[in-house]
Short mmCIF file of N, CA and C in Angstrom, two decimals:
data_model
loop_
_atom_site.label_atom_id
_atom_site.label_comp_id
_atom_site.label_asym_id
_atom_site.label_seq_id
_atom_site.Cartn_x
_atom_site.Cartn_y
_atom_site.Cartn_z
N THR A 1326 219.48 -110.49 -13.25
CA THR A 1326 218.18 -110.24 -12.67
C THR A 1326 217.10 -110.27 -13.74
N LEU A 1327 217.40 -109.73 -14.91
CA LEU A 1327 216.39 -109.70 -15.97
C LEU A 1327 215.95 -111.11 -16.34
N PHE A 1328 216.92 -112.00 -16.51
CA PHE A 1328 216.57 -113.36 -16.92
C PHE A 1328 215.70 -114.05 -15.88
N ARG A 1329 216.10 -113.98 -14.64
CA ARG A 1329 215.34 -114.64 -13.58
C ARG A 1329 213.93 -114.07 -13.51
N SER A 1330 213.83 -112.75 -13.63
CA SER A 1330 212.52 -112.12 -13.54
C SER A 1330 211.70 -112.35 -14.80
N ALA A 1331 212.37 -112.44 -15.93
CA ALA A 1331 211.64 -112.62 -17.19
C ALA A 1331 210.83 -113.90 -17.20
N LEU A 1332 211.39 -114.97 -16.65
CA LEU A 1332 210.65 -116.23 -16.62
C LEU A 1332 209.32 -116.06 -15.88
N LYS A 1333 209.37 -115.39 -14.76
CA LYS A 1333 208.17 -115.22 -13.95
C LYS A 1333 207.23 -114.18 -14.58
N ALA A 1334 207.79 -113.22 -15.31
CA ALA A 1334 206.97 -112.17 -15.92
C ALA A 1334 206.24 -112.67 -17.16
N LEU A 1335 206.80 -113.64 -17.83
CA LEU A 1335 206.21 -114.11 -19.08
C LEU A 1335 204.94 -114.92 -18.90
N VAL A 1336 204.88 -115.71 -17.84
CA VAL A 1336 203.73 -116.59 -17.62
C VAL A 1336 203.24 -116.49 -16.19
N ASN A 1337 201.99 -116.77 -16.00
CA ASN A 1337 201.42 -116.74 -14.67
C ASN A 1337 201.48 -118.14 -14.06
N PHE A 1338 202.70 -118.66 -13.94
CA PHE A 1338 202.93 -119.99 -13.37
C PHE A 1338 203.41 -119.83 -11.94
N SER A 1339 203.17 -120.84 -11.15
CA SER A 1339 203.71 -120.84 -9.79
C SER A 1339 205.21 -121.12 -9.86
N ASP A 1340 205.90 -120.83 -8.77
CA ASP A 1340 207.34 -121.11 -8.72
C ASP A 1340 207.60 -122.60 -8.89
N TYR A 1341 206.70 -123.41 -8.38
CA TYR A 1341 206.86 -124.86 -8.50
C TYR A 1341 206.79 -125.30 -9.97
N GLN A 1342 205.86 -124.71 -10.73
CA GLN A 1342 205.74 -125.05 -12.15
C GLN A 1342 206.98 -124.58 -12.92
N ILE A 1343 207.48 -123.39 -12.60
CA ILE A 1343 208.69 -122.88 -13.24
C ILE A 1343 209.87 -123.77 -12.90
N PHE A 1344 209.98 -124.14 -11.64
CA PHE A 1344 211.06 -125.02 -11.18
C PHE A 1344 211.02 -126.35 -11.93
N ASN A 1345 209.84 -126.95 -12.02
CA ASN A 1345 209.71 -128.24 -12.72
C ASN A 1345 210.08 -128.13 -14.19
N GLU A 1346 209.74 -127.03 -14.83
CA GLU A 1346 210.10 -126.86 -16.24
C GLU A 1346 211.61 -126.69 -16.41
N LEU A 1347 212.23 -125.97 -15.49
CA LEU A 1347 213.66 -125.73 -15.60
C LEU A 1347 214.49 -126.99 -15.33
N ILE A 1348 214.01 -127.87 -14.45
CA ILE A 1348 214.80 -129.06 -14.12
C ILE A 1348 214.43 -130.27 -14.97
N LYS A 1349 213.52 -130.08 -15.91
CA LYS A 1349 213.08 -131.18 -16.77
C LYS A 1349 214.29 -131.91 -17.37
N GLY A 1350 214.34 -133.21 -17.18
CA GLY A 1350 215.44 -134.01 -17.68
C GLY A 1350 216.65 -134.06 -16.77
N ARG A 1351 216.63 -133.28 -15.70
CA ARG A 1351 217.75 -133.23 -14.76
C ARG A 1351 217.26 -133.38 -13.32
N GLU A 1352 216.22 -134.13 -13.16
CA GLU A 1352 215.61 -134.29 -11.84
C GLU A 1352 216.55 -134.91 -10.81
N ASP A 1353 217.53 -135.68 -11.26
CA ASP A 1353 218.45 -136.34 -10.34
C ASP A 1353 219.70 -135.52 -10.05
N ASN A 1354 219.86 -134.39 -10.69
CA ASN A 1354 221.06 -133.57 -10.53
C ASN A 1354 220.83 -132.55 -9.41
N SER A 1355 221.36 -132.83 -8.23
CA SER A 1355 221.11 -131.98 -7.07
C SER A 1355 221.78 -130.61 -7.22
N PHE A 1356 222.95 -130.55 -7.86
CA PHE A 1356 223.61 -129.26 -8.07
C PHE A 1356 222.74 -128.34 -8.93
N TYR A 1357 222.22 -128.86 -10.03
CA TYR A 1357 221.38 -128.08 -10.93
C TYR A 1357 220.09 -127.65 -10.22
N LYS A 1358 219.47 -128.57 -9.49
CA LYS A 1358 218.24 -128.23 -8.77
C LYS A 1358 218.50 -127.13 -7.75
N ASN A 1359 219.65 -127.17 -7.10
CA ASN A 1359 220.00 -126.14 -6.12
C ASN A 1359 220.20 -124.78 -6.81
N CYS A 1360 220.84 -124.78 -7.98
CA CYS A 1360 221.04 -123.54 -8.73
C CYS A 1360 219.70 -122.92 -9.14
N VAL A 1361 218.81 -123.75 -9.64
CA VAL A 1361 217.49 -123.27 -10.06
C VAL A 1361 216.71 -122.73 -8.85
N SER A 1362 216.77 -123.45 -7.75
CA SER A 1362 216.09 -122.99 -6.53
C SER A 1362 216.62 -121.63 -6.09
N GLN A 1363 217.93 -121.48 -6.16
CA GLN A 1363 218.56 -120.22 -5.76
C GLN A 1363 218.13 -119.08 -6.69
N MET A 1364 218.04 -119.35 -7.99
CA MET A 1364 217.58 -118.33 -8.94
C MET A 1364 216.17 -117.86 -8.60
N LEU A 1365 215.30 -118.81 -8.33
CA LEU A 1365 213.92 -118.45 -8.00
C LEU A 1365 213.83 -117.74 -6.65
N ARG A 1366 214.68 -118.14 -5.73
CA ARG A 1366 214.70 -117.51 -4.40
C ARG A 1366 215.14 -116.05 -4.52
N MET A 1367 216.07 -115.77 -5.40
CA MET A 1367 216.54 -114.39 -5.57
C MET A 1367 215.43 -113.48 -6.10
N VAL A 1368 214.58 -114.01 -6.96
CA VAL A 1368 213.44 -113.24 -7.44
C VAL A 1368 212.48 -112.95 -6.29
N MET A 1369 212.25 -113.96 -5.46
CA MET A 1369 211.36 -113.79 -4.30
C MET A 1369 211.91 -112.75 -3.32
N GLU A 1370 213.22 -112.71 -3.14
CA GLU A 1370 213.83 -111.76 -2.21
C GLU A 1370 213.67 -110.33 -2.69
N GLU A 1371 213.47 -110.13 -3.97
CA GLU A 1371 213.22 -108.79 -4.52
C GLU A 1371 211.77 -108.37 -4.29
N GLY A 1372 210.97 -109.25 -3.70
CA GLY A 1372 209.57 -108.95 -3.45
C GLY A 1372 208.67 -109.26 -4.63
N CYS A 1373 209.17 -110.01 -5.58
CA CYS A 1373 208.41 -110.34 -6.79
C CYS A 1373 207.76 -111.70 -6.61
N THR A 1374 206.58 -111.70 -6.03
CA THR A 1374 205.90 -112.96 -5.74
C THR A 1374 204.86 -113.34 -6.78
N THR A 1375 204.39 -112.36 -7.53
CA THR A 1375 203.38 -112.64 -8.56
C THR A 1375 203.85 -112.08 -9.90
N GLN A 1376 203.18 -112.50 -10.95
CA GLN A 1376 203.53 -112.02 -12.29
C GLN A 1376 203.37 -110.50 -12.36
N LYS A 1377 202.32 -109.97 -11.78
CA LYS A 1377 202.08 -108.53 -11.81
C LYS A 1377 203.20 -107.76 -11.11
N LEU A 1378 203.63 -108.25 -9.95
CA LEU A 1378 204.71 -107.58 -9.23
C LEU A 1378 206.02 -107.64 -9.99
N VAL A 1379 206.26 -108.74 -10.69
CA VAL A 1379 207.48 -108.85 -11.50
C VAL A 1379 207.42 -107.87 -12.66
N LEU A 1380 206.26 -107.74 -13.28
CA LEU A 1380 206.12 -106.78 -14.38
C LEU A 1380 206.35 -105.35 -13.90
N VAL A 1381 205.82 -105.02 -12.74
CA VAL A 1381 206.05 -103.68 -12.18
C VAL A 1381 207.54 -103.49 -11.88
N TYR A 1382 208.18 -104.49 -11.31
CA TYR A 1382 209.61 -104.45 -10.99
C TYR A 1382 210.44 -104.20 -12.25
N LEU A 1383 210.17 -104.95 -13.31
CA LEU A 1383 210.92 -104.79 -14.56
C LEU A 1383 210.63 -103.44 -15.21
N GLY A 1384 209.36 -103.04 -15.18
CA GLY A 1384 208.99 -101.75 -15.77
C GLY A 1384 209.67 -100.58 -15.10
N GLU A 1385 209.77 -100.61 -13.79
CA GLU A 1385 210.43 -99.54 -13.04
C GLU A 1385 211.90 -99.43 -13.45
N ARG A 1386 212.55 -100.55 -13.62
CA ARG A 1386 213.98 -100.55 -13.87
C ARG A 1386 214.36 -100.28 -15.33
N PHE A 1387 213.51 -100.63 -16.26
CA PHE A 1387 213.87 -100.50 -17.67
C PHE A 1387 213.12 -99.38 -18.40
N ARG A 1388 212.26 -98.69 -17.71
CA ARG A 1388 211.48 -97.61 -18.32
C ARG A 1388 212.38 -96.56 -18.98
N VAL A 1389 213.43 -96.16 -18.31
CA VAL A 1389 214.32 -95.12 -18.82
C VAL A 1389 214.99 -95.56 -20.12
N LYS A 1390 215.44 -96.79 -20.18
CA LYS A 1390 216.13 -97.29 -21.38
C LYS A 1390 215.20 -97.50 -22.56
N LEU A 1391 213.92 -97.70 -22.29
CA LEU A 1391 212.96 -97.95 -23.36
C LEU A 1391 212.42 -96.68 -24.00
N ASN A 1392 212.68 -95.52 -23.38
CA ASN A 1392 212.21 -94.23 -23.91
C ASN A 1392 210.71 -94.24 -24.18
N LEU A 1393 209.94 -94.65 -23.19
CA LEU A 1393 208.49 -94.71 -23.33
C LEU A 1393 207.85 -93.44 -22.79
N PRO A 1394 206.66 -93.10 -23.28
CA PRO A 1394 205.95 -91.93 -22.75
C PRO A 1394 205.62 -92.10 -21.27
N ASP A 1395 205.42 -91.00 -20.59
CA ASP A 1395 205.16 -91.03 -19.15
C ASP A 1395 203.85 -91.73 -18.79
N TRP A 1396 202.89 -91.75 -19.71
CA TRP A 1396 201.59 -92.34 -19.39
C TRP A 1396 201.61 -93.87 -19.41
N TYR A 1397 202.68 -94.48 -19.86
CA TYR A 1397 202.79 -95.94 -19.79
C TYR A 1397 202.98 -96.35 -18.34
N SER A 1398 202.21 -97.32 -17.92
CA SER A 1398 202.41 -97.84 -16.56
C SER A 1398 203.66 -98.71 -16.55
N ASP A 1399 204.12 -99.06 -15.35
CA ASP A 1399 205.29 -99.92 -15.24
C ASP A 1399 205.02 -101.29 -15.86
N GLU A 1400 203.81 -101.77 -15.70
CA GLU A 1400 203.44 -103.05 -16.31
C GLU A 1400 203.52 -102.98 -17.83
N GLN A 1401 203.01 -101.89 -18.40
CA GLN A 1401 203.05 -101.73 -19.85
C GLN A 1401 204.49 -101.61 -20.34
N ALA A 1402 205.33 -100.94 -19.57
CA ALA A 1402 206.74 -100.81 -19.94
C ALA A 1402 207.40 -102.19 -19.96
N ALA A 1403 207.08 -103.01 -18.98
CA ALA A 1403 207.63 -104.37 -18.93
C ALA A 1403 207.13 -105.20 -20.10
N GLU A 1404 205.87 -105.04 -20.46
CA GLU A 1404 205.33 -105.77 -21.61
C GLU A 1404 206.06 -105.38 -22.89
N VAL A 1405 206.36 -104.10 -23.04
CA VAL A 1405 207.12 -103.64 -24.21
C VAL A 1405 208.51 -104.28 -24.20
N LEU A 1406 209.15 -104.31 -23.04
CA LEU A 1406 210.46 -104.93 -22.91
C LEU A 1406 210.41 -106.40 -23.31
N LEU A 1407 209.44 -107.13 -22.79
CA LEU A 1407 209.32 -108.56 -23.09
C LEU A 1407 209.01 -108.79 -24.57
N HIS A 1408 208.21 -107.93 -25.15
CA HIS A 1408 207.81 -108.11 -26.55
C HIS A 1408 208.94 -107.77 -27.52
N HIS A 1409 209.67 -106.69 -27.24
CA HIS A 1409 210.66 -106.18 -28.20
C HIS A 1409 212.10 -106.58 -27.90
N CYS A 1410 212.37 -107.13 -26.72
CA CYS A 1410 213.77 -107.40 -26.37
C CYS A 1410 214.06 -108.85 -25.97
N ILE A 1411 213.05 -109.65 -25.71
CA ILE A 1411 213.26 -111.03 -25.28
C ILE A 1411 212.71 -111.96 -26.36
N CYS A 1412 213.57 -112.79 -26.90
CA CYS A 1412 213.16 -113.78 -27.92
C CYS A 1412 212.23 -113.17 -28.95
N ILE A 1413 212.70 -112.17 -29.64
CA ILE A 1413 211.84 -111.40 -30.55
C ILE A 1413 211.34 -112.22 -31.73
N HIS A 1414 211.92 -113.39 -31.96
CA HIS A 1414 211.46 -114.24 -33.06
C HIS A 1414 210.21 -115.03 -32.68
N LEU A 1415 209.82 -115.00 -31.40
CA LEU A 1415 208.62 -115.70 -30.94
C LEU A 1415 207.53 -114.69 -30.65
N THR A 1416 206.28 -115.11 -30.83
CA THR A 1416 205.18 -114.16 -30.68
C THR A 1416 204.47 -114.24 -29.33
N SER A 1417 204.30 -115.44 -28.79
CA SER A 1417 203.56 -115.55 -27.53
C SER A 1417 204.50 -115.67 -26.34
N ASN A 1418 204.02 -115.21 -25.21
CA ASN A 1418 204.83 -115.26 -23.99
C ASN A 1418 205.11 -116.69 -23.55
N ILE A 1419 204.18 -117.60 -23.79
CA ILE A 1419 204.39 -118.99 -23.38
C ILE A 1419 205.52 -119.61 -24.21
N GLU A 1420 205.59 -119.28 -25.50
CA GLU A 1420 206.69 -119.77 -26.34
C GLU A 1420 208.02 -119.21 -25.85
N LYS A 1421 208.02 -117.93 -25.49
CA LYS A 1421 209.24 -117.30 -24.98
C LYS A 1421 209.68 -117.96 -23.68
N PHE A 1422 208.73 -118.28 -22.82
CA PHE A 1422 209.05 -118.94 -21.55
C PHE A 1422 209.72 -120.28 -21.79
N TYR A 1423 209.13 -121.11 -22.64
CA TYR A 1423 209.70 -122.43 -22.90
C TYR A 1423 211.05 -122.33 -23.60
N CYS A 1424 211.22 -121.34 -24.45
CA CYS A 1424 212.51 -121.13 -25.11
C CYS A 1424 213.58 -120.76 -24.09
N LEU A 1425 213.26 -119.86 -23.16
CA LEU A 1425 214.23 -119.47 -22.13
C LEU A 1425 214.56 -120.64 -21.21
N CYS A 1426 213.58 -121.48 -20.93
CA CYS A 1426 213.85 -122.67 -20.11
C CYS A 1426 214.81 -123.61 -20.84
N LEU A 1427 214.59 -123.80 -22.12
CA LEU A 1427 215.48 -124.64 -22.92
C LEU A 1427 216.89 -124.05 -22.96
N ILE A 1428 216.98 -122.75 -23.14
CA ILE A 1428 218.28 -122.08 -23.16
C ILE A 1428 219.00 -122.27 -21.83
N THR A 1429 218.25 -122.18 -20.73
CA THR A 1429 218.85 -122.36 -19.41
C THR A 1429 219.40 -123.76 -19.24
N ARG A 1430 218.60 -124.76 -19.62
CA ARG A 1430 219.07 -126.14 -19.52
C ARG A 1430 220.31 -126.37 -20.38
N LYS A 1431 220.29 -125.80 -21.56
CA LYS A 1431 221.43 -125.96 -22.47
C LYS A 1431 222.67 -125.25 -21.94
N LEU A 1432 222.50 -124.07 -21.36
CA LEU A 1432 223.63 -123.33 -20.81
C LEU A 1432 224.28 -124.10 -19.66
N PHE A 1433 223.48 -124.66 -18.78
CA PHE A 1433 224.03 -125.45 -17.68
C PHE A 1433 224.75 -126.69 -18.20
N ALA A 1434 224.19 -127.32 -19.22
CA ALA A 1434 224.84 -128.50 -19.80
C ALA A 1434 226.18 -128.11 -20.42
N PHE A 1435 226.22 -126.97 -21.08
CA PHE A 1435 227.47 -126.50 -21.69
C PHE A 1435 228.50 -126.16 -20.62
N ALA A 1436 228.06 -125.49 -19.55
CA ALA A 1436 228.98 -125.12 -18.46
C ALA A 1436 229.56 -126.34 -17.77
N LYS A 1437 228.80 -127.40 -17.70
CA LYS A 1437 229.29 -128.65 -17.07
C LYS A 1437 229.96 -129.57 -18.09
N GLU A 1438 230.18 -129.05 -19.31
CA GLU A 1438 230.83 -129.78 -20.40
C GLU A 1438 230.10 -131.09 -20.74
N GLU A 1439 228.78 -131.04 -20.68
CA GLU A 1439 227.96 -132.19 -21.06
C GLU A 1439 227.55 -132.12 -22.52
N CYS A 1440 227.83 -130.99 -23.16
CA CYS A 1440 227.58 -130.84 -24.60
C CYS A 1440 228.64 -129.92 -25.16
N SER A 1441 228.78 -129.92 -26.46
CA SER A 1441 229.77 -129.04 -27.09
C SER A 1441 229.08 -127.78 -27.60
N GLU A 1442 229.88 -126.79 -27.88
CA GLU A 1442 229.30 -125.55 -28.40
C GLU A 1442 228.77 -125.79 -29.81
N GLU A 1443 227.79 -124.98 -30.17
CA GLU A 1443 227.20 -125.12 -31.49
C GLU A 1443 228.11 -124.51 -32.54
N ASN A 1444 228.14 -125.12 -33.68
CA ASN A 1444 228.93 -124.64 -34.79
C ASN A 1444 228.15 -123.52 -35.48
N PRO A 1445 228.71 -122.32 -35.61
CA PRO A 1445 227.98 -121.24 -36.27
C PRO A 1445 227.70 -121.52 -37.74
N ASP A 1446 228.39 -122.50 -38.30
CA ASP A 1446 228.19 -122.86 -39.70
C ASP A 1446 227.10 -123.91 -39.87
N SER A 1447 226.54 -124.38 -38.77
CA SER A 1447 225.51 -125.40 -38.80
C SER A 1447 224.26 -124.89 -39.52
N LEU A 1448 223.53 -125.81 -40.14
CA LEU A 1448 222.30 -125.42 -40.85
C LEU A 1448 221.28 -124.77 -39.94
N ILE A 1449 221.25 -125.17 -38.68
CA ILE A 1449 220.27 -124.61 -37.75
C ILE A 1449 220.50 -123.11 -37.53
N ASN A 1450 221.73 -122.64 -37.71
CA ASN A 1450 222.05 -121.23 -37.48
C ASN A 1450 222.00 -120.37 -38.74
N HIS A 1451 221.79 -120.94 -39.88
CA HIS A 1451 221.77 -120.15 -41.10
C HIS A 1451 220.63 -119.15 -41.10
N GLU A 1452 219.56 -119.50 -40.47
CA GLU A 1452 218.42 -118.61 -40.39
C GLU A 1452 218.70 -117.44 -39.46
N VAL A 1453 219.53 -117.67 -38.45
CA VAL A 1453 219.82 -116.68 -37.43
C VAL A 1453 220.92 -115.73 -37.86
N LEU A 1454 221.97 -116.26 -38.45
CA LEU A 1454 223.12 -115.46 -38.82
C LEU A 1454 223.12 -115.15 -40.32
N THR A 1455 223.30 -113.89 -40.63
CA THR A 1455 223.44 -113.52 -42.03
C THR A 1455 224.88 -113.78 -42.46
N SER A 1456 225.13 -113.74 -43.72
CA SER A 1456 226.48 -114.01 -44.21
C SER A 1456 227.48 -112.99 -43.66
N GLY A 1457 227.06 -111.75 -43.52
CA GLY A 1457 227.95 -110.73 -42.95
C GLY A 1457 228.30 -111.02 -41.50
N GLN A 1458 227.34 -111.50 -40.73
CA GLN A 1458 227.61 -111.85 -39.34
C GLN A 1458 228.57 -113.02 -39.26
N LEU A 1459 228.37 -114.02 -40.11
CA LEU A 1459 229.29 -115.15 -40.13
C LEU A 1459 230.70 -114.71 -40.50
N TYR A 1460 230.80 -113.83 -41.47
CA TYR A 1460 232.09 -113.33 -41.92
C TYR A 1460 232.82 -112.62 -40.78
N LEU A 1461 232.09 -111.82 -40.01
CA LEU A 1461 232.70 -111.07 -38.93
C LEU A 1461 233.14 -111.95 -37.75
N MET A 1462 232.60 -113.14 -37.65
CA MET A 1462 232.95 -114.03 -36.55
C MET A 1462 234.34 -114.62 -36.71
N PHE A 1463 234.83 -114.68 -37.93
CA PHE A 1463 236.11 -115.35 -38.16
C PHE A 1463 237.16 -114.42 -38.73
#
């Protein structure tokens, strides 16, 4: 639920714009399009039709775990969640949105065995994993 809601909470895009970004490069794949439609439909069924409502929804559910003061509104609690817990290496919400869309496309490609898993020893991951983390993986 967090992932589906996070996309809508990060940007003030319509569902159609979010859908188009998620299916980019896979416009002919009906299975993938159906999965994305279902994800967006589940957010709508929770009553989250606008960015503000999604922020309130997330804030209500994660307020307790964030240990925030009582005077924070649900929207502010959700903003703290998005800032400190989602793609913390990125600064703007639009960058986080596009990163999550890319991750979604890559996850579906991996699940359908259209790509291989990334090598943790790859140069692209050296920035992400410290030597201790790499050591613990093997």
